[in-house]
Amino acid sequence: MVLESAIAEEVITNNLKQFLLVLSVSLGVATLPQIFSWFRNIPYTLLLVIVGLGLALVDVRLVTLSPQLILFIFLPPLLFEAAWNLKWAELKRDLVPICLYAVFGVLITIAGVAIALNQFVGISLTTALLIAASLSATDPVSVTALFRQLGVGSRLTTLMEGESLFNDGMAVVAFSFLVALSLGTVELEFQPIVLQLFTVVGVGVGVGAFIGFGISYLTQRFDLPLVEQSLTLVSAYGTYLIIEDLGGSGVIGVVTTGLILGNFGSRIGMNPRTRIIVSEFWEFLAFFVNSIVFLLIGDQIRFASLGENLQIIMVTVVAMILMRAVAILILTRFSTSITKSDISLPDQTILWWGGLRGSVSIALALSVPVTLPEREKIIATVFGVVLFTLLVQGLTIKPLLEKLNLLGDAPLREQYLEFVARHVALERVLEHLQADKRPGIDPEFRRYQETLIKGELADLRIEIDKLQGEYPNLQSFTTEQFRGELLAIEADTYAEFVKSGRLNKELQSMLEGVLPNQKEG
């Protein structure tokens, strides 16, 4: 017994040391762009992959990735954070193309890549399907982070993030079915497949919605920021685990919960200060998890194995890129015919080239049962393709955005907002100075301060007018910002009345009249 206890203690100590090592390296690398400006040209996630590759090259393995580590520890917070920040008004506008990409895009990718591998490389159809299913989920974290940094249009960001959130669930369902088919535990019949799909999706959406709305109404009863923050964390992991145990899609469940809490629960159950605290917490957690995941992706690469399967990797990359193009072009045209809302060709090009693969693909490949033949070939191929998409596609997305004139005016907007913030702050100082009549303050000092502040306000107005004159687009941006502030005040006021008991009407119906208007602005 003493020996077993000592061994267990040694294992815990070693695991803790490994975790702290991974944490130190990943966070250290992730902060490099904040210290050295040159590194800002590379998204921090890709920088972590490159460092991980360097460690793998000298055979330094920080930790062994497992599918459980990715799917149960890393994936839920990443899904929740993305869903929390996804605006329902923007998502609803493009829900049709997003669902088409997420469902039929996955099926097109699986079919095209599997046929190419089977025909051109001679891989068995079973192995080819498992490789294709593993790579059917997009993971454009690096790309969307770059979008925000460069100020790319919100619609393109919503399309990429929305597709990624929804196709993760579809890819996991498709992969699980193909594994079961390979093991002979299910039959290839249309009715059972459709029934299983509806069951998995239905359980995910149903339980996710129940938990999301339940926590939303629960947080109406109190105002405790740390407790509400903790509830969101528990809901992310709890939703995933409960739905997986019930036979549903934990991915779809977490996305549903995150969407509801981010768009509804944070309005009716959290005051503005709490929303900021919770949002900043999830921003940090996503940064924290991504830093670890992308470092470990690079660190897990086995160069010898990649070399042995280089031909398969190359065929897979070409087939995947071609099928991505086919899916985007066909499904976009179909979506336009339904919604009458066109997606421009430059946007389609970025959607095509920005469809990177990442942690979900690796988790699925690693979860292939040991009893299935060619498991190592599947893992090597998936790692090779993920590496290609991250380094080649990920590092060329910025030049492509520049070529297609899709770069936004984020630095300009940031400068404008800074001027506006200083203007508002100085106006408040001036109001306080004029309203505060406390005795003992020298009147000359008051007049001097008032003159200084009025002078700064005049200079700021000149700078703001100059920016608006040189860049007419700022006018629409200003209007959009102001409209959003007005709608937020309206929604927060309704929430205050409901929380104080002065209004018994369900807040959801009232907010439905507010949030859609945000889209029109």
PDB file of C-alpha atoms in Angstrom, residues 201-361:
ATOM      1  CA  VAL A 201     -28.549  16.905 -32.734  1.00  0.00           C
ATOM      2  CA  GLY A 202     -31.915  17.042 -30.914  1.00  0.00           C
ATOM      3  CA  VAL A 203     -30.456  15.986 -27.565  1.00  0.00           C
ATOM      4  CA  GLY A 204     -27.613  18.493 -27.980  1.00  0.00           C
ATOM      5  CA  VAL A 205     -29.869  21.423 -28.833  1.00  0.00           C
ATOM      6  CA  GLY A 206     -32.584  20.475 -26.322  1.00  0.00           C
ATOM      7  CA  VAL A 207     -30.383  19.954 -23.272  1.00  0.00           C
ATOM      8  CA  GLY A 208     -28.109  22.864 -24.248  1.00  0.00           C
ATOM      9  CA  ALA A 209     -31.117  25.195 -24.507  1.00  0.00           C
ATOM     10  CA  PHE A 210     -32.540  23.949 -21.197  1.00  0.00           C
ATOM     11  CA  ILE A 211     -29.263  24.616 -19.376  1.00  0.00           C
ATOM     12  CA  GLY A 212     -28.731  27.964 -21.123  1.00  0.00           C
ATOM     13  CA  PHE A 213     -32.186  29.347 -20.327  1.00  0.00           C
ATOM     14  CA  GLY A 214     -32.112  27.824 -16.831  1.00  0.00           C
ATOM     15  CA  ILE A 215     -28.888  29.615 -15.899  1.00  0.00           C
ATOM     16  CA  SER A 216     -30.146  32.796 -17.584  1.00  0.00           C
ATOM     17  CA  TYR A 217     -33.191  32.952 -15.329  1.00  0.00           C
ATOM     18  CA  LEU A 218     -31.199  31.803 -12.284  1.00  0.00           C
ATOM     19  CA  THR A 219     -28.753  34.702 -12.545  1.00  0.00           C
ATOM     20  CA  GLN A 220     -31.712  37.113 -12.514  1.00  0.00           C
ATOM     21  CA  ARG A 221     -32.115  36.342  -8.814  1.00  0.00           C
ATOM     22  CA  PHE A 222     -28.748  37.715  -7.672  1.00  0.00           C
ATOM     23  CA  ASP A 223     -25.880  39.985  -8.660  1.00  0.00           C
ATOM     24  CA  LEU A 224     -22.672  38.155  -7.752  1.00  0.00           C
ATOM     25  CA  PRO A 225     -20.099  38.499 -10.569  1.00  0.00           C
ATOM     26  CA  LEU A 226     -17.785  35.706  -9.406  1.00  0.00           C
ATOM     27  CA  VAL A 227     -20.676  33.273  -8.928  1.00  0.00           C
ATOM     28  CA  GLU A 228     -22.130  34.124 -12.354  1.00  0.00           C
ATOM     29  CA  GLN A 229     -18.680  33.741 -13.911  1.00  0.00           C
ATOM     30  CA  SER A 230     -18.321  30.334 -12.252  1.00  0.00           C
ATOM     31  CA  LEU A 231     -21.756  29.278 -13.484  1.00  0.00           C
ATOM     32  CA  THR A 232     -20.723  29.914 -17.101  1.00  0.00           C
ATOM     33  CA  LEU A 233     -17.619  27.755 -16.616  1.00  0.00           C
ATOM     34  CA  VAL A 234     -19.636  24.954 -15.021  1.00  0.00           C
ATOM     35  CA  SER A 235     -22.238  25.202 -17.792  1.00  0.00           C
ATOM     36  CA  ALA A 236     -19.571  24.786 -20.505  1.00  0.00           C
ATOM     37  CA  TYR A 237     -18.101  21.588 -19.066  1.00  0.00           C
ATOM     38  CA  GLY A 238     -21.323  20.312 -17.492  1.00  0.00           C
ATOM     39  CA  THR A 239     -23.316  20.663 -20.710  1.00  0.00           C
ATOM     40  CA  TYR A 240     -20.693  18.775 -22.693  1.00  0.00           C
ATOM     41  CA  LEU A 241     -20.414  15.892 -20.234  1.00  0.00           C
ATOM     42  CA  ILE A 242     -24.165  15.520 -19.592  1.00  0.00           C
ATOM     43  CA  ILE A 243     -25.098  15.521 -23.276  1.00  0.00           C
ATOM     44  CA  GLU A 244     -22.330  13.081 -24.192  1.00  0.00           C
ATOM     45  CA  ASP A 245     -23.624  10.705 -21.489  1.00  0.00           C
ATOM     46  CA  LEU A 246     -27.161  11.062 -22.893  1.00  0.00           C
ATOM     47  CA  GLY A 247     -25.992  10.082 -26.383  1.00  0.00           C
ATOM     48  CA  GLY A 248     -26.170  13.563 -27.894  1.00  0.00           C
ATOM     49  CA  SER A 249     -23.578  15.897 -29.369  1.00  0.00           C
ATOM     50  CA  GLY A 250     -21.741  17.689 -26.592  1.00  0.00           C
ATOM     51  CA  VAL A 251     -20.299  20.083 -29.182  1.00  0.00           C
ATOM     52  CA  ILE A 252     -23.744  21.214 -30.360  1.00  0.00           C
ATOM     53  CA  GLY A 253     -24.935  21.425 -26.751  1.00  0.00           C
ATOM     54  CA  VAL A 254     -22.096  23.708 -25.626  1.00  0.00           C
ATOM     55  CA  VAL A 255     -22.573  25.935 -28.684  1.00  0.00           C
ATOM     56  CA  THR A 256     -26.316  26.207 -27.938  1.00  0.00           C
ATOM     57  CA  THR A 257     -25.707  27.047 -24.271  1.00  0.00           C
ATOM     58  CA  GLY A 258     -23.029  29.596 -25.147  1.00  0.00           C
ATOM     59  CA  LEU A 259     -25.243  31.324 -27.719  1.00  0.00           C
ATOM     60  CA  ILE A 260     -28.147  31.601 -25.269  1.00  0.00           C
ATOM     61  CA  LEU A 261     -26.055  32.843 -22.346  1.00  0.00           C
ATOM     62  CA  GLY A 262     -24.092  35.283 -24.510  1.00  0.00           C
ATOM     63  CA  ASN A 263     -27.093  36.802 -26.274  1.00  0.00           C
ATOM     64  CA  PHE A 264     -29.941  36.331 -23.792  1.00  0.00           C
ATOM     65  CA  GLY A 265     -28.686  35.369 -20.340  1.00  0.00           C
ATOM     66  CA  SER A 266     -26.066  38.106 -20.174  1.00  0.00           C
ATOM     67  CA  ARG A 267     -28.830  40.637 -20.898  1.00  0.00           C
ATOM     68  CA  ILE A 268     -31.476  39.551 -18.416  1.00  0.00           C
ATOM     69  CA  GLY A 269     -29.302  38.146 -15.642  1.00  0.00           C
ATOM     70  CA  MET A 270     -26.117  40.232 -15.622  1.00  0.00           C
ATOM     71  CA  ASN A 271     -25.531  43.921 -15.159  1.00  0.00           C
ATOM     72  CA  PRO A 272     -23.072  45.605 -17.577  1.00  0.00           C
ATOM     73  CA  ARG A 273     -20.169  45.337 -15.111  1.00  0.00           C
ATOM     74  CA  THR A 274     -20.712  41.606 -14.656  1.00  0.00           C
ATOM     75  CA  ARG A 275     -20.943  41.060 -18.418  1.00  0.00           C
ATOM     76  CA  ILE A 276     -17.563  42.721 -18.836  1.00  0.00           C
ATOM     77  CA  ILE A 277     -16.037  40.580 -16.064  1.00  0.00           C
ATOM     78  CA  VAL A 278     -17.410  37.354 -17.572  1.00  0.00           C
ATOM     79  CA  SER A 279     -16.377  38.298 -21.128  1.00  0.00           C
ATOM     80  CA  GLU A 280     -12.834  39.134 -20.028  1.00  0.00           C
ATOM     81  CA  PHE A 281     -12.644  35.837 -18.118  1.00  0.00           C
ATOM     82  CA  TRP A 282     -13.600  33.847 -21.222  1.00  0.00           C
ATOM     83  CA  GLU A 283     -11.239  35.847 -23.401  1.00  0.00           C
ATOM     84  CA  PHE A 284      -8.388  34.914 -21.082  1.00  0.00           C
ATOM     85  CA  LEU A 285      -9.477  31.266 -20.860  1.00  0.00           C
ATOM     86  CA  ALA A 286      -9.647  30.945 -24.667  1.00  0.00           C
ATOM     87  CA  PHE A 287      -6.183  32.506 -24.954  1.00  0.00           C
ATOM     88  CA  PHE A 288      -4.906  30.187 -22.235  1.00  0.00           C
ATOM     89  CA  VAL A 289      -6.302  26.994 -23.834  1.00  0.00           C
ATOM     90  CA  ASN A 290      -5.346  27.954 -27.394  1.00  0.00           C
ATOM     91  CA  SER A 291      -1.799  28.660 -26.252  1.00  0.00           C
ATOM     92  CA  ILE A 292      -1.477  25.125 -24.905  1.00  0.00           C
ATOM     93  CA  VAL A 293      -3.302  23.388 -27.781  1.00  0.00           C
ATOM     94  CA  PHE A 294      -1.322  24.921 -30.636  1.00  0.00           C
ATOM     95  CA  LEU A 295       2.021  24.409 -28.912  1.00  0.00           C
ATOM     96  CA  LEU A 296       1.203  20.738 -28.369  1.00  0.00           C
ATOM     97  CA  ILE A 297       0.013  20.305 -31.973  1.00  0.00           C
ATOM     98  CA  GLY A 298       3.466  21.292 -33.209  1.00  0.00           C
ATOM     99  CA  ASP A 299       5.205  19.336 -30.460  1.00  0.00           C
ATOM    100  CA  GLN A 300       3.391  16.082 -31.363  1.00  0.00           C
ATOM    101  CA  ILE A 301       4.651  15.975 -34.958  1.00  0.00           C
ATOM    102  CA  ARG A 302       6.654  12.867 -35.881  1.00  0.00           C
ATOM    103  CA  PHE A 303       8.782  13.857 -38.855  1.00  0.00           C
ATOM    104  CA  ALA A 304       9.730  10.290 -39.773  1.00  0.00           C
ATOM    105  CA  SER A 305       6.068   9.298 -39.912  1.00  0.00           C
ATOM    106  CA  LEU A 306       5.247  12.347 -42.048  1.00  0.00           C
ATOM    107  CA  GLY A 307       7.982  11.384 -44.497  1.00  0.00           C
ATOM    108  CA  GLU A 308       6.658   7.848 -44.824  1.00  0.00           C
ATOM    109  CA  ASN A 309       3.148   9.119 -45.645  1.00  0.00           C
ATOM    110  CA  LEU A 310       4.120  12.180 -47.682  1.00  0.00           C
ATOM    111  CA  GLN A 311       2.308  11.058 -50.851  1.00  0.00           C
ATOM    112  CA  ILE A 312      -0.935  10.400 -48.966  1.00  0.00           C
ATOM    113  CA  ILE A 313      -0.656  13.779 -47.215  1.00  0.00           C
ATOM    114  CA  MET A 314      -0.132  15.609 -50.521  1.00  0.00           C
ATOM    115  CA  VAL A 315      -3.111  13.930 -52.191  1.00  0.00           C
ATOM    116  CA  THR A 316      -5.260  14.637 -49.128  1.00  0.00           C
ATOM    117  CA  VAL A 317      -4.275  18.318 -49.085  1.00  0.00           C
ATOM    118  CA  VAL A 318      -5.060  18.794 -52.780  1.00  0.00           C
ATOM    119  CA  ALA A 319      -8.368  16.919 -52.542  1.00  0.00           C
ATOM    120  CA  MET A 320      -9.405  18.778 -49.389  1.00  0.00           C
ATOM    121  CA  ILE A 321      -8.657  22.201 -50.884  1.00  0.00           C
ATOM    122  CA  LEU A 322     -10.513  21.340 -54.111  1.00  0.00           C
ATOM    123  CA  MET A 323     -13.529  19.969 -52.236  1.00  0.00           C
ATOM    124  CA  ARG A 324     -13.561  23.058 -50.031  1.00  0.00           C
ATOM    125  CA  ALA A 325     -13.708  25.234 -53.149  1.00  0.00           C
ATOM    126  CA  VAL A 326     -16.501  23.114 -54.670  1.00  0.00           C
ATOM    127  CA  ALA A 327     -18.503  23.206 -51.432  1.00  0.00           C
ATOM    128  CA  ILE A 328     -18.150  26.973 -50.962  1.00  0.00           C
ATOM    129  CA  LEU A 329     -19.075  27.804 -54.583  1.00  0.00           C
ATOM    130  CA  ILE A 330     -22.047  25.449 -54.878  1.00  0.00           C
ATOM    131  CA  LEU A 331     -23.492  26.010 -51.409  1.00  0.00           C
ATOM    132  CA  THR A 332     -23.066  29.797 -51.636  1.00  0.00           C
ATOM    133  CA  ARG A 333     -24.959  29.872 -54.918  1.00  0.00           C
ATOM    134  CA  PHE A 334     -27.696  27.719 -53.411  1.00  0.00           C
ATOM    135  CA  SER A 335     -27.849  29.934 -50.326  1.00  0.00           C
ATOM    136  CA  THR A 336     -28.106  33.081 -52.465  1.00  0.00           C
ATOM    137  CA  SER A 337     -31.026  31.600 -54.401  1.00  0.00           C
ATOM    138  CA  ILE A 338     -32.847  30.991 -51.094  1.00  0.00           C
ATOM    139  CA  THR A 339     -32.026  34.114 -49.099  1.00  0.00           C
ATOM    140  CA  LYS A 340     -31.361  36.609 -51.935  1.00  0.00           C
ATOM    141  CA  SER A 341     -28.351  37.725 -49.893  1.00  0.00           C
ATOM    142  CA  ASP A 342     -25.178  37.420 -51.919  1.00  0.00           C
ATOM    143  CA  ILE A 343     -21.740  36.578 -50.541  1.00  0.00           C
ATOM    144  CA  SER A 344     -19.093  38.305 -52.641  1.00  0.00           C
ATOM    145  CA  LEU A 345     -16.443  36.332 -54.513  1.00  0.00           C
ATOM    146  CA  PRO A 346     -13.596  37.825 -52.400  1.00  0.00           C
ATOM    147  CA  ASP A 347     -15.434  36.705 -49.247  1.00  0.00           C
ATOM    148  CA  GLN A 348     -15.937  33.238 -50.736  1.00  0.00           C
ATOM    149  CA  THR A 349     -12.213  33.100 -51.543  1.00  0.00           C
ATOM    150  CA  ILE A 350     -11.294  33.812 -47.913  1.00  0.00           C
ATOM    151  CA  LEU A 351     -13.868  31.274 -46.691  1.00  0.00           C
ATOM    152  CA  TRP A 352     -12.230  28.728 -48.982  1.00  0.00           C
ATOM    153  CA  TRP A 353      -8.583  29.407 -48.139  1.00  0.00           C
ATOM    154  CA  GLY A 354      -9.266  30.176 -44.476  1.00  0.00           C
ATOM    155  CA  GLY A 355     -10.806  26.777 -43.751  1.00  0.00           C
ATOM    156  CA  LEU A 356      -7.923  25.621 -41.561  1.00  0.00           C
ATOM    157  CA  ARG A 357      -7.937  22.356 -39.619  1.00  0.00           C
ATOM    158  CA  GLY A 358      -6.872  22.040 -36.009  1.00  0.00           C
ATOM    159  CA  SER A 359      -7.465  20.410 -32.645  1.00  0.00           C
ATOM    160  CA  VAL A 360     -10.787  18.691 -33.463  1.00  0.00           C
ATOM    161  CA  SER A 361      -9.246  16.913 -36.459  1.00  0.00           C
TER     162      SER A 361
END
